[in-house]
């Protein structure tokens, strides 16, 4: 199909690794992979991959080695810390702590919060589950952003002991943005601090910790066009310096001595943050990659990236509106800006079946399930799974058109191949595609999913 929309403007966007990847289809053909799952994990930028290859030979112990490569690796980590701070517009006295991902970063903050935590019910599980060991109150989102903010104000006024409000910057289900600066004002007026889960926001819009007057922000490298394995928590130092170390071990201590007497254990003087929470040998390549991604995206994230994605999102929404039986999901009736992430249901077809058919018959990768946001899907679909298409730097107008054409085919005629539930997920039967091209003859164990 050809949509009656303006031709997208070509921007000077960095290329991603695997932009020309081809994948097998069940009918024996091969197709260029149409990756519409960047909200789950975005492929690395080519400049990031080049930086990792460049620094890989410099292998040394960080902060505790006299050798030249140790000094180089120490500089890589500390320069990456500065790159992240600039990218998120941190204040001069904010601390940047490297973690494994956003979930790990929020788990670190959970150790430091000195009182109850308030969240909305539309959050990703990373935000909903981090506070299990302390009082956690969940505010149901209303039909509009304005009414949701009123409900948050009412909760904080009714029980004014909250230490932290934690919200997403952009929904991982619908892409809708929350007014972070206004939420910061609401939280501060009630004597609470604000943490922003920016995992879904940072690849698409400016994260502005100081401008928002937020207190903490968490994000993941693997959603920000860096390889897996690194994330950050950025924010105010006092809570973090008072908290028990997130990972106790070498590099996190100033001194350790053995207590007198049998069974006395150890007496430890911990370093301040960030070292306090980065015990053990750090993920040097992960930190370097995340810093490189921040350097690459920083000059583009205010205008070029949003412009690219808005053109594609407009094209996608216009196309999806033509697909019979397709319903897109929204949290709010008055949503303003949103990222190029869209979730939907397609008539009575199972979301898992739709996703399997898109992959097997069309070479299109999407996400299906409840997206680690079960309470939100319970409200939007009654708990039914949905399909999510998420666009990014790898996406072009032809990818959008391929998805719309494929969904139109599925809506009108259903899948052309046969499918069955295998270990709880829809899969082509038979499936002639190699499941593991790197170890074709090795039988892989079943891996349980996370329930999304």
Short mmCIF file of N, CA and C in Angstrom, two decimals, residues 278-337:
data_model
loop_
_atom_site.label_atom_id
_atom_site.label_comp_id
_atom_site.label_asym_id
_atom_site.label_seq_id
_atom_site.Cartn_x
_atom_site.Cartn_y
_atom_site.Cartn_z
N UNK A 278 29.40 0.42 43.49
CA UNK A 278 29.97 -0.22 42.30
C UNK A 278 31.05 -1.22 42.67
N UNK A 279 30.80 -2.01 43.71
CA UNK A 279 31.77 -2.99 44.16
C UNK A 279 32.10 -4.01 43.08
N UNK A 280 33.36 -4.48 43.10
CA UNK A 280 33.81 -5.45 42.11
C UNK A 280 34.30 -4.77 40.85
N UNK A 281 34.83 -5.57 39.93
CA UNK A 281 35.32 -5.04 38.67
C UNK A 281 34.14 -4.58 37.81
N UNK A 282 34.15 -3.35 37.38
CA UNK A 282 32.99 -2.82 36.64
C UNK A 282 32.94 -3.32 35.21
N UNK A 283 31.79 -3.12 34.60
CA UNK A 283 31.59 -3.43 33.19
C UNK A 283 32.17 -2.28 32.37
N UNK A 284 33.47 -2.34 32.13
CA UNK A 284 34.16 -1.22 31.47
C UNK A 284 33.61 -1.01 30.06
N UNK A 285 33.45 -2.09 29.30
CA UNK A 285 32.96 -1.95 27.94
C UNK A 285 31.51 -1.44 27.92
N UNK A 286 30.71 -1.90 28.89
CA UNK A 286 29.34 -1.41 28.96
C UNK A 286 29.28 0.07 29.26
N UNK A 287 30.10 0.52 30.21
CA UNK A 287 30.13 1.95 30.53
C UNK A 287 30.64 2.76 29.35
N UNK A 288 31.72 2.28 28.70
CA UNK A 288 32.26 2.99 27.55
C UNK A 288 31.25 3.07 26.42
N UNK A 289 30.51 1.97 26.20
CA UNK A 289 29.50 1.96 25.14
C UNK A 289 28.37 2.92 25.45
N UNK A 290 27.91 2.93 26.70
CA UNK A 290 26.83 3.84 27.09
C UNK A 290 27.28 5.29 26.94
N UNK A 291 28.52 5.58 27.36
CA UNK A 291 29.03 6.94 27.18
C UNK A 291 29.09 7.33 25.71
N UNK A 292 29.53 6.39 24.85
CA UNK A 292 29.60 6.68 23.42
C UNK A 292 28.21 6.92 22.82
N UNK A 293 27.23 6.14 23.28
CA UNK A 293 25.86 6.35 22.80
C UNK A 293 25.35 7.73 23.20
N UNK A 294 25.65 8.13 24.43
CA UNK A 294 25.24 9.46 24.88
C UNK A 294 25.91 10.56 24.05
N UNK A 295 27.18 10.37 23.74
CA UNK A 295 27.88 11.37 22.91
C UNK A 295 27.28 11.45 21.52
N UNK A 296 26.91 10.30 20.97
CA UNK A 296 26.35 10.28 19.61
C UNK A 296 24.97 10.91 19.55
N UNK A 297 24.16 10.66 20.57
CA UNK A 297 22.77 11.11 20.54
C UNK A 297 22.58 12.53 21.06
N UNK A 298 23.51 13.00 21.89
CA UNK A 298 23.32 14.29 22.54
C UNK A 298 23.01 15.43 21.57
N UNK A 299 23.72 15.57 20.44
CA UNK A 299 23.41 16.69 19.54
C UNK A 299 22.15 16.47 18.70
N UNK A 300 21.55 15.27 18.79
CA UNK A 300 20.40 14.95 17.93
C UNK A 300 19.09 14.83 18.70
N UNK A 301 19.16 14.68 20.03
CA UNK A 301 18.00 14.25 20.78
C UNK A 301 16.98 15.36 20.98
N UNK A 302 17.35 16.61 20.82
CA UNK A 302 16.39 17.70 21.03
C UNK A 302 15.51 17.96 19.82
N UNK A 303 16.02 17.68 18.62
CA UNK A 303 15.23 18.03 17.44
C UNK A 303 15.25 16.96 16.36
N UNK A 304 16.43 16.47 15.96
CA UNK A 304 16.52 15.57 14.80
C UNK A 304 15.85 14.23 15.08
N UNK A 305 16.15 13.62 16.22
CA UNK A 305 15.53 12.33 16.54
C UNK A 305 14.02 12.48 16.70
N UNK A 306 13.49 13.44 17.47
CA UNK A 306 12.03 13.57 17.55
C UNK A 306 11.37 13.84 16.21
N UNK A 307 12.00 14.66 15.35
CA UNK A 307 11.41 14.94 14.05
C UNK A 307 11.32 13.68 13.20
N UNK A 308 12.40 12.90 13.19
CA UNK A 308 12.42 11.64 12.45
C UNK A 308 11.29 10.72 12.94
N UNK A 309 11.15 10.59 14.23
CA UNK A 309 10.18 9.64 14.77
C UNK A 309 8.75 10.14 14.63
N UNK A 310 8.54 11.45 14.72
CA UNK A 310 7.18 11.96 14.58
C UNK A 310 6.66 11.72 13.16
N UNK A 311 7.51 11.89 12.17
CA UNK A 311 7.10 11.62 10.78
C UNK A 311 6.67 10.16 10.63
N UNK A 312 7.49 9.27 11.19
CA UNK A 312 7.17 7.85 11.09
C UNK A 312 5.94 7.49 11.92
N UNK A 313 5.81 8.08 13.10
CA UNK A 313 4.67 7.79 13.95
C UNK A 313 3.37 8.26 13.30
N UNK A 314 3.39 9.43 12.67
CA UNK A 314 2.20 9.90 11.96
C UNK A 314 1.83 8.93 10.85
N UNK A 315 2.83 8.46 10.14
CA UNK A 315 2.59 7.51 9.06
C UNK A 315 2.02 6.19 9.61
N UNK A 316 2.58 5.75 10.75
CA UNK A 316 2.11 4.50 11.34
C UNK A 316 0.67 4.62 11.83
N UNK A 317 0.36 5.69 12.55
CA UNK A 317 -1.01 5.84 13.06
C UNK A 317 -2.01 5.94 11.92
N UNK A 318 -1.65 6.67 10.85
CA UNK A 318 -2.54 6.77 9.70
C UNK A 318 -2.75 5.41 9.06
N UNK A 319 -1.69 4.63 8.96
CA UNK A 319 -1.80 3.30 8.36
C UNK A 319 -2.60 2.34 9.22
N UNK A 320 -2.34 2.33 10.53
CA UNK A 320 -3.07 1.42 11.41
C UNK A 320 -4.56 1.71 11.42
N UNK A 321 -4.92 2.97 11.22
CA UNK A 321 -6.34 3.34 11.19
C UNK A 321 -7.08 2.70 10.03
N UNK A 322 -6.35 2.22 9.02
CA UNK A 322 -6.99 1.59 7.86
C UNK A 322 -7.11 0.07 8.00
N UNK A 323 -6.51 -0.51 9.04
CA UNK A 323 -6.50 -1.97 9.20
C UNK A 323 -7.80 -2.42 9.85
N UNK A 324 -8.55 -3.31 9.21
CA UNK A 324 -9.84 -3.74 9.77
C UNK A 324 -9.67 -4.40 11.14
N UNK A 325 -10.48 -3.95 12.11
CA UNK A 325 -10.51 -4.59 13.42
C UNK A 325 -9.37 -4.22 14.34
N UNK A 326 -8.49 -3.33 13.94
CA UNK A 326 -7.34 -2.98 14.78
C UNK A 326 -7.71 -1.84 15.73
N UNK A 327 -7.34 -2.01 17.01
CA UNK A 327 -7.60 -0.99 18.03
C UNK A 327 -6.30 -0.63 18.73
N UNK A 328 -5.91 0.64 18.66
CA UNK A 328 -4.71 1.09 19.35
C UNK A 328 -5.05 1.43 20.80
N UNK A 329 -4.05 1.33 21.66
CA UNK A 329 -4.24 1.52 23.09
C UNK A 329 -3.70 2.88 23.51
N UNK A 330 -4.40 3.53 24.44
CA UNK A 330 -3.96 4.79 25.02
C UNK A 330 -4.28 4.79 26.50
N UNK A 331 -3.41 5.43 27.27
CA UNK A 331 -3.67 5.60 28.70
C UNK A 331 -4.62 6.75 28.97
N UNK A 332 -4.49 7.83 28.16
CA UNK A 332 -5.17 9.09 28.49
C UNK A 332 -5.93 9.63 27.28
N UNK A 333 -7.04 10.31 27.57
CA UNK A 333 -7.80 10.96 26.51
C UNK A 333 -7.15 12.27 26.08
N UNK A 334 -6.32 12.86 26.95
CA UNK A 334 -5.73 14.16 26.64
C UNK A 334 -4.21 14.07 26.47
N UNK A 335 -3.73 12.92 26.03
CA UNK A 335 -2.28 12.76 25.87
C UNK A 335 -1.75 13.74 24.83
N UNK A 336 -0.62 14.33 25.15
CA UNK A 336 0.01 15.25 24.21
C UNK A 336 1.06 14.52 23.40
N UNK A 337 2.31 14.83 23.67
CA UNK A 337 3.41 14.21 22.95
C UNK A 337 3.53 12.74 23.33
#
